[in-house]
């Protein structure tokens, strides 16, 4: 019974991870404002052109 009460009071790891990611994005936004381009949370990716030789 005590373990159930402890588990109820323990924050969810997923919630903590999401909060941490949100905090990082918020800080990035504050550090780059004002700027001409918004922050990009992902990596840019470009599909290789069909004309380029494959190696």
Coordinates of C-alpha atoms in Angstrom, one line a residue:
X1 CA 0.0 0.0 0.0
X2 CA 2.9 2.4 0.8
X3 CA 4.4 1.8 -2.7
X4 CA 1.2 2.8 -4.4
X5 CA 1.2 6.1 -2.5
X6 CA 4.8 6.7 -3.4
X7 CA 4.1 6.0 -7.0
X8 CA 1.2 8.4 -7.0
X9 CA 3.4 11.2 -5.7
X10 CA 6.3 10.4 -8.1
X11 CA 6.2 12.5 -11.3
X12 CA 5.8 10.6 -14.5
X13 CA 9.1 10.4 -16.5
X14 CA 7.3 11.1 -19.7
X15 CA 5.8 14.3 -18.3
X16 CA 9.2 15.4 -17.0
X17 CA 10.8 14.7 -20.3
X18 CA 8.2 16.7 -22.2
X19 CA 8.5 19.5 -19.7
X20 CA 12.3 19.6 -20.1
X21 CA 12.0 19.6 -23.9
X22 CA 9.4 22.5 -23.7
X23 CA 11.8 24.4 -21.4
X24 CA 14.7 24.0 -23.8
X25 CA 12.5 25.2 -26.7
X26 CA 11.2 28.1 -24.7
X27 CA 14.8 29.1 -23.8
X28 CA 15.9 28.8 -27.4
X29 CA 13.1 31.1 -28.5
X30 CA 14.0 33.7 -25.8
X31 CA 17.7 33.6 -26.7
X32 CA 17.1 34.1 -30.5
X33 CA 14.4 36.8 -30.2
X34 CA 14.2 39.1 -32.2
X35 CA 15.4 37.3 -35.2
X36 CA 14.4 37.0 -38.8
X37 CA 14.1 33.2 -38.7
X38 CA 12.2 31.1 -36.1
X39 CA 14.0 28.3 -34.3
X40 CA 14.0 24.9 -36.0
X41 CA 13.5 22.0 -33.6
X42 CA 14.5 19.4 -36.2
X43 CA 17.3 18.9 -38.6
X44 CA 17.0 20.1 -42.2
X45 CA 17.0 17.3 -44.8
X46 CA 17.1 17.5 -48.5
X47 CA 16.3 14.6 -50.9
X48 CA 19.3 13.9 -53.2
X49 CA 18.6 15.0 -56.8
X50 CA 18.1 12.3 -59.4
X51 CA 20.9 13.9 -61.6
X52 CA 23.6 13.4 -58.9
X53 CA 25.8 10.3 -59.4
X54 CA 25.5 7.7 -56.8
X55 CA 28.6 6.3 -55.2

